[in-house]
Amino acid sequence: MKRTLLSLLVATSIAHADGLTSIAKTELNYEDIADAAAWINGDTQWLITTQEGDGFAIFDKDGKKITADNSKETAGADIRYGVQHGDKSIDVVAFGRPDDGAIGFYQITGNSDAAYRELGELAVDFDPEVVCLGKNSTTGELYVNASEGDNLLHQYKLQFDGKTISSILTKDGKAEPVRQINVGGEISGCVVDDQTRTLYIAEQDVGIWQYGAEPENIKDRVLLDVVVPLGHLKEVEGIDMLYRPDGKGYLVIADEGAGIVIYERDSGKYVNTIKAEGFEEHKGLALAPDAIWLMNSELDEPIYERIEAADFAKAAGITLDDAVSVGTLGATDLHLVSAQGETEAVDNKGDAADDSAIWVNPQDASQSLIIATDKKGGLLAYDLDGKQIQYLEEGRPNNVDIRQGVKLGEKTYDLAAATNRDANTVTLYHIVAGETPISKLTLTGDNTKDGELISAVDEVYGLCMFQAKDGTPYVFANGKNGVTEQWKISTGEAGLVGEKVRELKVGSQPEGCVTDDDSETLYVGEEDVAIWTFDAKESGSTEATLFAKVDGKNLVADVEGITLYAPQSGNKYLIASSQGNNSYSIYNVADKSYVGSFAIKGDDTAGLDGASDTDGVEVKAVALGDKYPQGLFIAQDFYNIDKDYAQEKQNFKFVGWDKIVESFGDKLK
Ligand code: CA
Ligand code: CA
Ligand code: CA
Ligand code: CA
Ligand code: CA
Ligand code: CA
Ligand code: CA
């Protein structure tokens, strides 16, 4: 997710926040006060504060002390709800423990007599002060970020075994980060927006940065706002999120010089700066759905004060309705499956891996191959363990598809076709078992150049093959302008010939496509709009029929790769990469009904990462050895990391169809 620096205007006035006064104050004073986190469970609302020198304390919503623990120095505080092990689900608070070189975890129980329970600690080799938690709302995976010194933020991936929380990576008894972020200047706060998977980091004298929240979501950082005179900030101290029930949110900053600064999370737009009565400076805050807790450090012994969310919304000029807790955000209906395998990384950096196709070895299906594209360099062949067998370094192939046992003249081919963006052509290949399974075929005739078919679409993108009932092979290739060309492959005097037989059209950029040879139906994904079907026959109608709409829920733009699970008997399913929410949507072909969506998560014990931001997908309803008894699903993965969470070049992830079926229970049969 990228946002630009939207807030280039100087804050010219501070709203006079009349009536923005507190209704409760924490009853205990401390010499110093650090961060706080608000916890809510029905009517029970607690504030958990850290007191630098004096441990932590828990207050009820009237500011009355429930309990305090002075045994360890604490700094920074953040909460996540519903951390799970089996059917056990707990709410977790994390503190930095600078004196001990540790990050401590506690369960918040909601029971005043035993308000918290220790969940262990992460030993680190620095003194963590700023701490924030993040929970991937798709996979439920939990991360903690903690600052070292002035400018480094370490990120740890956590595991909960039912009793304690620990780091998934350790070395010599210390927790090993899965990611390190060098912010540049002094880090004064951080918060993770689980909904958009964004990590906001406050660099005290610079402004607010946005980062991808996890190692599998790292894009270039973006500056949301900066200090005066270019922006609205002066000295950022605290940062937190407010979530609205309609899926929108606000980012709220406590700025020592400026006041409380508010941004619309979704547009990145600056909203307002306000100050509460009786507060000279705003140095810290903790947000709950119905209350804003603000640190008041003007007193000799600072406290937190509670302001009604409705009063805050009014003063800030924002619509809050009934704000919701971060704890409700994990409610997705996604089915989760773990990656079972992955290919070796492609050769080129950046967004290079794109699409794949499975070649079934007719002699021994366990020796089948994955033919895949590196759209910056060539075509690859991998075995079912993901080992690279061949790299045919040539052109910039974008999408690839296969039809096997195709008779052309006297010969039978296992044909592969790819769109090649170097020359805006369609290239044909022949796949054979052996050390170099991919070999290029040379086409002849009017429409060819260097043995490739010259496409007239505006930049070739998607591609899929079709074999008609009479055995004739075709290639569909589409481009930016929405046009899909249909090419017929046949034999001529001098060899193989390609002939463009017709054009089909959708309104905007298509890419993913697949053909159901049985029903002679072509499916085309128009990235921002819908999946359409066409009659695939050369003589068929060119009219598009709606199959599934991009609705922002079941199918979230872009629609990328689409593929068909077509077993010998039983239901046929269309699967589309719903790139916008990192999942794969399944439709029953018979009645176009939406069955559900799944996501591919990592398997840390196997050293495998999950798949996200996927372009091409492929599935084959054929048993491919013991590991994939009901067939194999393949997804391109934007963020490939190794077992130690080091970034690698992109690759493709493997999941057995049986595991997908398992995750759906009876819904997918
Ligand atoms: Ca493909
Ligand atoms: Ca795209
Ligand atoms: Ca695309
Ligand atoms: Ca990944
Ligand atoms: Ca693509
Ligand atoms: Ca991509
Ligand atoms: Ca990997």
CSV table of N, CA, C and O in Angstrom, one decimal, residues 297-373:
chain,number,residue,atom,x,y,z
A,297,SER,N,1.2,15.4,31.6
A,297,SER,CA,2.5,15.4,32.2
A,297,SER,C,2.9,16.7,32.8
A,297,SER,O,4.0,17.0,33.2
A,298,GLU,N,1.9,17.6,32.9
A,298,GLU,CA,2.1,18.9,33.4
A,298,GLU,C,2.2,18.9,34.9
A,298,GLU,O,2.9,19.7,35.6
A,299,LEU,N,1.5,17.9,35.5
A,299,LEU,CA,1.6,17.8,37.0
A,299,LEU,C,3.0,17.3,37.4
A,299,LEU,O,3.7,16.8,36.6
A,300,ASP,N,3.3,17.5,38.6
A,300,ASP,CA,4.6,17.1,39.1
A,300,ASP,C,4.7,15.6,38.9
A,300,ASP,O,5.8,15.0,38.6
A,301,GLU,N,3.6,14.9,39.1
A,301,GLU,CA,3.6,13.5,39.0
A,301,GLU,C,2.5,13.1,38.0
A,301,GLU,O,1.3,13.2,38.2
A,302,PRO,N,2.9,12.8,36.8
A,302,PRO,CA,2.0,12.7,35.7
A,302,PRO,C,1.0,11.5,35.8
A,302,PRO,O,1.3,10.5,36.4
A,303,ILE,N,-0.2,11.7,35.2
A,303,ILE,CA,-1.2,10.8,35.2
A,303,ILE,C,-1.8,10.6,33.8
A,303,ILE,O,-1.5,11.4,32.9
A,304,TYR,N,-2.8,9.7,33.6
A,304,TYR,CA,-3.6,9.6,32.4
A,304,TYR,C,-5.0,10.1,32.7
A,304,TYR,O,-5.5,9.8,33.8
A,305,GLU,N,-5.6,10.8,31.8
A,305,GLU,CA,-6.9,11.3,31.9
A,305,GLU,C,-7.8,10.7,30.8
A,305,GLU,O,-7.4,10.6,29.7
A,306,ARG,N,-9.1,10.5,31.2
A,306,ARG,CA,-10.0,9.8,30.2
A,306,ARG,C,-10.9,10.8,29.7
A,306,ARG,O,-11.6,11.6,30.4
A,307,ILE,N,-11.1,10.8,28.3
A,307,ILE,CA,-12.0,11.7,27.7
A,307,ILE,C,-13.0,10.8,26.9
A,307,ILE,O,-12.6,9.8,26.3
A,308,GLU,N,-14.2,11.2,26.9
A,308,GLU,CA,-15.3,10.4,26.2
A,308,GLU,C,-14.9,10.5,24.7
A,308,GLU,O,-14.6,11.5,24.1
A,309,ALA,N,-15.1,9.3,24.0
A,309,ALA,CA,-14.8,9.3,22.6
A,309,ALA,C,-15.7,10.2,21.8
A,309,ALA,O,-15.3,10.8,20.8
A,310,ALA,N,-17.0,10.3,22.2
A,310,ALA,CA,-17.9,11.2,21.5
A,310,ALA,C,-17.5,12.6,21.6
A,310,ALA,O,-17.5,13.4,20.6
A,311,ASP,N,-17.0,13.1,22.8
A,311,ASP,CA,-16.5,14.4,22.9
A,311,ASP,C,-15.2,14.7,22.1
A,311,ASP,O,-15.1,15.7,21.4
A,312,PHE,N,-14.4,13.7,22.1
A,312,PHE,CA,-13.2,13.7,21.3
A,312,PHE,C,-13.5,13.9,19.8
A,312,PHE,O,-13.0,14.7,19.1
A,313,ALA,N,-14.5,13.0,19.3
A,313,ALA,CA,-14.9,13.1,17.9
A,313,ALA,C,-15.4,14.4,17.5
A,313,ALA,O,-15.1,15.0,16.5
A,314,LYS,N,-16.2,15.0,18.4
A,314,LYS,CA,-16.8,16.3,18.1
A,314,LYS,C,-15.8,17.4,18.0
A,314,LYS,O,-15.7,18.2,17.1
A,315,ALA,N,-14.9,17.4,19.0
A,315,ALA,CA,-13.8,18.4,19.0
A,315,ALA,C,-12.9,18.2,17.8
A,315,ALA,O,-12.4,19.2,17.2
A,316,ALA,N,-12.7,17.0,17.4
A,316,ALA,CA,-11.7,16.7,16.3
A,316,ALA,C,-12.4,16.9,14.9
A,316,ALA,O,-11.7,17.0,13.9
A,317,GLY,N,-13.8,16.9,14.9
A,317,GLY,CA,-14.5,17.0,13.7
A,317,GLY,C,-14.4,15.7,12.9
A,317,GLY,O,-14.4,15.8,11.6
A,318,ILE,N,-14.4,14.6,13.6
A,318,ILE,CA,-14.4,13.3,12.9
A,318,ILE,C,-15.7,12.6,13.2
A,318,ILE,O,-16.4,12.9,14.2
A,319,THR,N,-16.1,11.6,12.3
A,319,THR,CA,-17.2,10.8,12.6
A,319,THR,C,-16.7,9.5,13.1
A,319,THR,O,-15.9,8.8,12.5
A,320,LEU,N,-17.1,9.2,14.3
A,320,LEU,CA,-16.6,8.0,15.0
A,320,LEU,C,-17.7,6.9,15.0
A,320,LEU,O,-17.4,5.7,15.0
A,321,ASP,N,-18.9,7.3,15.0
A,321,ASP,CA,-20.1,6.4,15.3
A,321,ASP,C,-19.7,5.6,16.5
A,321,ASP,O,-19.2,6.1,17.5
A,322,ASP,N,-19.9,4.3,16.4
A,322,ASP,CA,-19.5,3.4,17.5
A,322,ASP,C,-18.1,2.8,17.1
A,322,ASP,O,-18.1,1.9,16.3
A,323,ALA,N,-17.1,3.4,17.6
A,323,ALA,CA,-15.8,2.9,17.2
A,323,ALA,C,-15.6,1.4,17.7
A,323,ALA,O,-16.3,1.0,18.6
A,324,VAL,N,-14.8,0.7,17.0
A,324,VAL,CA,-14.7,-0.7,17.4
A,324,VAL,C,-13.3,-1.0,17.9
A,324,VAL,O,-12.3,-0.3,17.6
A,325,SER,N,-13.2,-2.1,18.6
A,325,SER,CA,-11.9,-2.5,19.1
A,325,SER,C,-11.1,-3.2,18.1
A,325,SER,O,-11.6,-3.9,17.2
A,326,VAL,N,-9.7,-3.1,18.2
A,326,VAL,CA,-8.8,-3.8,17.3
A,326,VAL,C,-9.1,-5.3,17.4
A,326,VAL,O,-8.8,-6.1,16.5
A,327,GLY,N,-9.6,-5.7,18.5
A,327,GLY,CA,-9.9,-7.1,18.8
A,327,GLY,C,-11.0,-7.7,17.8
A,327,GLY,O,-11.1,-8.9,17.7
A,328,THR,N,-11.8,-6.9,17.2
A,328,THR,CA,-12.8,-7.4,16.3
A,328,THR,C,-12.3,-7.5,14.9
A,328,THR,O,-13.1,-7.9,14.0
A,329,LEU,N,-11.1,-7.0,14.6
A,329,LEU,CA,-10.7,-6.9,13.2
A,329,LEU,C,-10.3,-8.3,12.6
A,329,LEU,O,-10.2,-8.4,11.4
A,330,GLY,N,-10.0,-9.3,13.5
A,330,GLY,CA,-9.5,-10.5,12.9
A,330,GLY,C,-10.6,-11.4,12.2
A,330,GLY,O,-10.4,-12.4,11.8
A,331,ALA,N,-11.9,-10.8,12.2
A,331,ALA,CA,-13.0,-11.6,11.8
A,331,ALA,C,-13.0,-11.8,10.3
A,331,ALA,O,-13.8,-11.2,9.5
A,332,THR,N,-12.2,-12.6,9.7
A,332,THR,CA,-12.2,-12.9,8.3
A,332,THR,C,-12.7,-14.4,8.1
A,332,THR,O,-12.5,-15.2,9.0
A,333,ASP,N,-13.3,-14.6,7.0
A,333,ASP,CA,-13.8,-16.0,6.8
A,333,ASP,C,-12.9,-16.8,5.9
A,333,ASP,O,-13.2,-17.8,5.3
A,334,LEU,N,-11.6,-16.4,5.9
A,334,LEU,CA,-10.7,-17.1,5.0
A,334,LEU,C,-10.3,-18.4,5.6
A,334,LEU,O,-10.1,-18.6,6.8
A,335,HIS,N,-10.2,-19.4,4.7
A,335,HIS,CA,-9.7,-20.7,5.1
A,335,HIS,C,-8.2,-20.6,5.0
A,335,HIS,O,-7.7,-20.0,4.1
A,336,LEU,N,-7.5,-21.3,5.9
A,336,LEU,CA,-6.0,-21.2,5.9
A,336,LEU,C,-5.4,-22.5,5.5
A,336,LEU,O,-5.8,-23.6,6.1
A,337,VAL,N,-4.5,-22.5,4.6
A,337,VAL,CA,-3.7,-23.7,4.4
A,337,VAL,C,-2.2,-23.4,4.4
A,337,VAL,O,-1.8,-22.2,4.1
A,338,SER,N,-1.4,-24.3,4.8
A,338,SER,CA,0.0,-24.0,4.9
A,338,SER,C,0.7,-24.4,3.6
A,338,SER,O,0.3,-25.4,2.9
A,339,ALA,N,1.7,-23.6,3.2
A,339,ALA,CA,2.5,-24.0,2.0
A,339,ALA,C,3.2,-25.3,2.3
A,339,ALA,O,3.6,-25.6,3.4
A,340,GLN,N,3.2,-26.2,1.3
A,340,GLN,CA,3.8,-27.5,1.4
A,340,GLN,C,5.1,-27.6,0.7
A,340,GLN,O,5.9,-28.5,0.8
A,341,GLY,N,5.3,-26.6,-0.2
A,341,GLY,CA,6.6,-26.6,-1.0
A,341,GLY,C,6.7,-25.3,-1.6
A,341,GLY,O,5.8,-24.4,-1.6
A,342,GLU,N,7.9,-25.0,-2.2
A,342,GLU,CA,8.1,-23.8,-3.0
A,342,GLU,C,9.2,-24.0,-4.0
A,342,GLU,O,10.0,-24.9,-3.8
A,343,THR,N,9.2,-23.3,-5.0
A,343,THR,CA,10.3,-23.4,-6.0
A,343,THR,C,11.5,-22.6,-5.5
A,343,THR,O,11.4,-21.8,-4.6
A,344,GLU,N,12.7,-22.9,-6.1
A,344,GLU,CA,13.8,-22.1,-5.9
A,344,GLU,C,13.5,-20.7,-6.4
A,344,GLU,O,12.6,-20.6,-7.3
A,345,ALA,N,14.2,-19.7,-6.0
A,345,ALA,CA,13.8,-18.3,-6.4
A,345,ALA,C,14.2,-18.1,-7.9
A,345,ALA,O,15.1,-18.8,-8.4
A,346,VAL,N,13.4,-17.2,-8.5
A,346,VAL,CA,13.8,-16.9,-9.9
A,346,VAL,C,15.0,-16.0,-9.9
A,346,VAL,O,15.6,-15.6,-8.9
A,347,ASP,N,15.5,-15.8,-11.2
A,347,ASP,CA,16.8,-15.2,-11.3
A,347,ASP,C,16.8,-13.7,-11.1
A,347,ASP,O,17.8,-13.1,-10.7
A,348,ASN,N,15.7,-13.1,-11.5
A,348,ASN,CA,15.7,-11.6,-11.5
A,348,ASN,C,15.1,-11.0,-10.2
A,348,ASN,O,14.2,-11.6,-9.6
A,349,LYS,N,15.5,-9.8,-9.9
A,349,LYS,CA,15.1,-9.1,-8.7
A,349,LYS,C,13.7,-8.5,-8.9
A,349,LYS,O,13.3,-8.2,-10.0
A,350,GLY,N,13.1,-8.1,-7.8
A,350,GLY,CA,11.8,-7.3,-7.9
A,350,GLY,C,10.7,-8.2,-8.3
A,350,GLY,O,10.7,-9.4,-8.1
A,351,ASP,N,9.6,-7.6,-8.9
A,351,ASP,CA,8.4,-8.3,-9.3
A,351,ASP,C,8.7,-9.1,-10.6
A,351,ASP,O,8.5,-8.6,-11.7
A,352,ALA,N,9.3,-10.3,-10.5
A,352,ALA,CA,9.8,-11.0,-11.6
A,352,ALA,C,9.0,-12.3,-11.9
A,352,ALA,O,8.7,-12.6,-13.0
A,353,ALA,N,8.8,-13.1,-10.9
A,353,ALA,CA,8.1,-14.3,-11.0
A,353,ALA,C,6.6,-13.9,-11.4
A,353,ALA,O,6.1,-13.0,-10.8
A,354,ASP,N,6.0,-14.7,-12.2
A,354,ASP,CA,4.6,-14.3,-12.6
A,354,ASP,C,3.6,-15.4,-12.7
A,354,ASP,O,2.7,-15.5,-11.9
A,355,ASP,N,3.8,-16.3,-13.6
A,355,ASP,CA,2.8,-17.3,-13.9
A,355,ASP,C,3.4,-18.7,-14.0
A,355,ASP,O,4.6,-18.8,-14.2
A,356,SER,N,2.5,-19.7,-13.9
A,356,SER,CA,3.0,-21.1,-14.0
A,356,SER,C,2.0,-22.0,-14.7
A,356,SER,O,0.9,-21.6,-14.9
A,357,ALA,N,2.5,-23.1,-15.1
A,357,ALA,CA,1.6,-24.2,-15.7
A,357,ALA,C,2.2,-25.5,-15.3
A,357,ALA,O,3.5,-25.6,-15.2
A,358,ILE,N,1.4,-26.5,-15.1
A,358,ILE,CA,1.9,-27.8,-14.7
A,358,ILE,C,1.9,-28.7,-15.9
A,358,ILE,O,1.0,-28.8,-16.7
A,359,TRP,N,3.1,-29.3,-16.2
A,359,TRP,CA,3.2,-30.4,-17.2
A,359,TRP,C,3.2,-31.7,-16.5
A,359,TRP,O,4.1,-32.0,-15.7
A,360,VAL,N,2.2,-32.5,-16.8
A,360,VAL,CA,2.1,-33.9,-16.2
A,360,VAL,C,2.9,-34.9,-17.0
A,360,VAL,O,2.7,-35.0,-18.2
A,361,ASN,N,3.8,-35.5,-16.3
A,361,ASN,CA,4.7,-36.5,-17.0
A,361,ASN,C,3.8,-37.7,-17.2
A,361,ASN,O,3.3,-38.4,-16.3
A,362,PRO,N,3.5,-38.1,-18.5
A,362,PRO,CA,2.6,-39.2,-18.8
A,362,PRO,C,3.1,-40.5,-18.4
A,362,PRO,O,2.3,-41.4,-18.1
A,363,GLN,N,4.4,-40.7,-18.2
A,363,GLN,CA,5.0,-41.9,-17.8
A,363,GLN,C,4.9,-42.1,-16.3
A,363,GLN,O,4.7,-43.2,-15.7
A,364,ASP,N,5.2,-41.0,-15.5
A,364,ASP,CA,5.3,-41.0,-14.1
A,364,ASP,C,4.9,-39.7,-13.5
A,364,ASP,O,5.7,-38.7,-13.6
A,365,ALA,N,3.6,-39.6,-13.1
A,365,ALA,CA,3.1,-38.2,-12.7
A,365,ALA,C,3.9,-37.6,-11.5
A,365,ALA,O,3.9,-36.4,-11.4
A,366,SER,N,4.7,-38.4,-10.7
A,366,SER,CA,5.5,-37.8,-9.7
A,366,SER,C,6.7,-37.1,-10.2
A,366,SER,O,7.4,-36.4,-9.5
A,367,GLN,N,7.0,-37.4,-11.5
A,367,GLN,CA,8.1,-36.7,-12.2
A,367,GLN,C,7.6,-35.5,-13.0
A,367,GLN,O,8.2,-35.1,-14.0
A,368,SER,N,6.4,-35.0,-12.7
A,368,SER,CA,5.9,-33.9,-13.5
A,368,SER,C,6.7,-32.6,-13.2
A,368,SER,O,7.5,-32.5,-12.3
A,369,LEU,N,6.4,-31.6,-14.0
A,369,LEU,CA,7.2,-30.3,-14.0
A,369,LEU,C,6.3,-29.1,-13.8
A,369,LEU,O,5.1,-29.2,-14.3
A,370,ILE,N,6.9,-28.1,-13.3
A,370,ILE,CA,6.2,-26.8,-13.2
A,370,ILE,C,7.0,-25.9,-14.2
A,370,ILE,O,8.2,-25.8,-14.1
A,371,ILE,N,6.3,-25.4,-15.2
A,371,ILE,CA,6.9,-24.5,-16.2
A,371,ILE,C,6.4,-23.1,-15.7
A,371,ILE,O,5.2,-22.8,-15.5
A,372,ALA,N,7.3,-22.2,-15.5
A,372,ALA,CA,7.0,-20.9,-14.9
A,372,ALA,C,7.7,-19.7,-15.6
A,372,ALA,O,8.7,-19.9,-16.2
A,373,THR,N,7.2,-18.5,-15.4
A,373,THR,CA,7.8,-17.4,-16.0
A,373,THR,C,8.5,-16.5,-15.0
A,373,THR,O,8.1,-16.3,-13.9
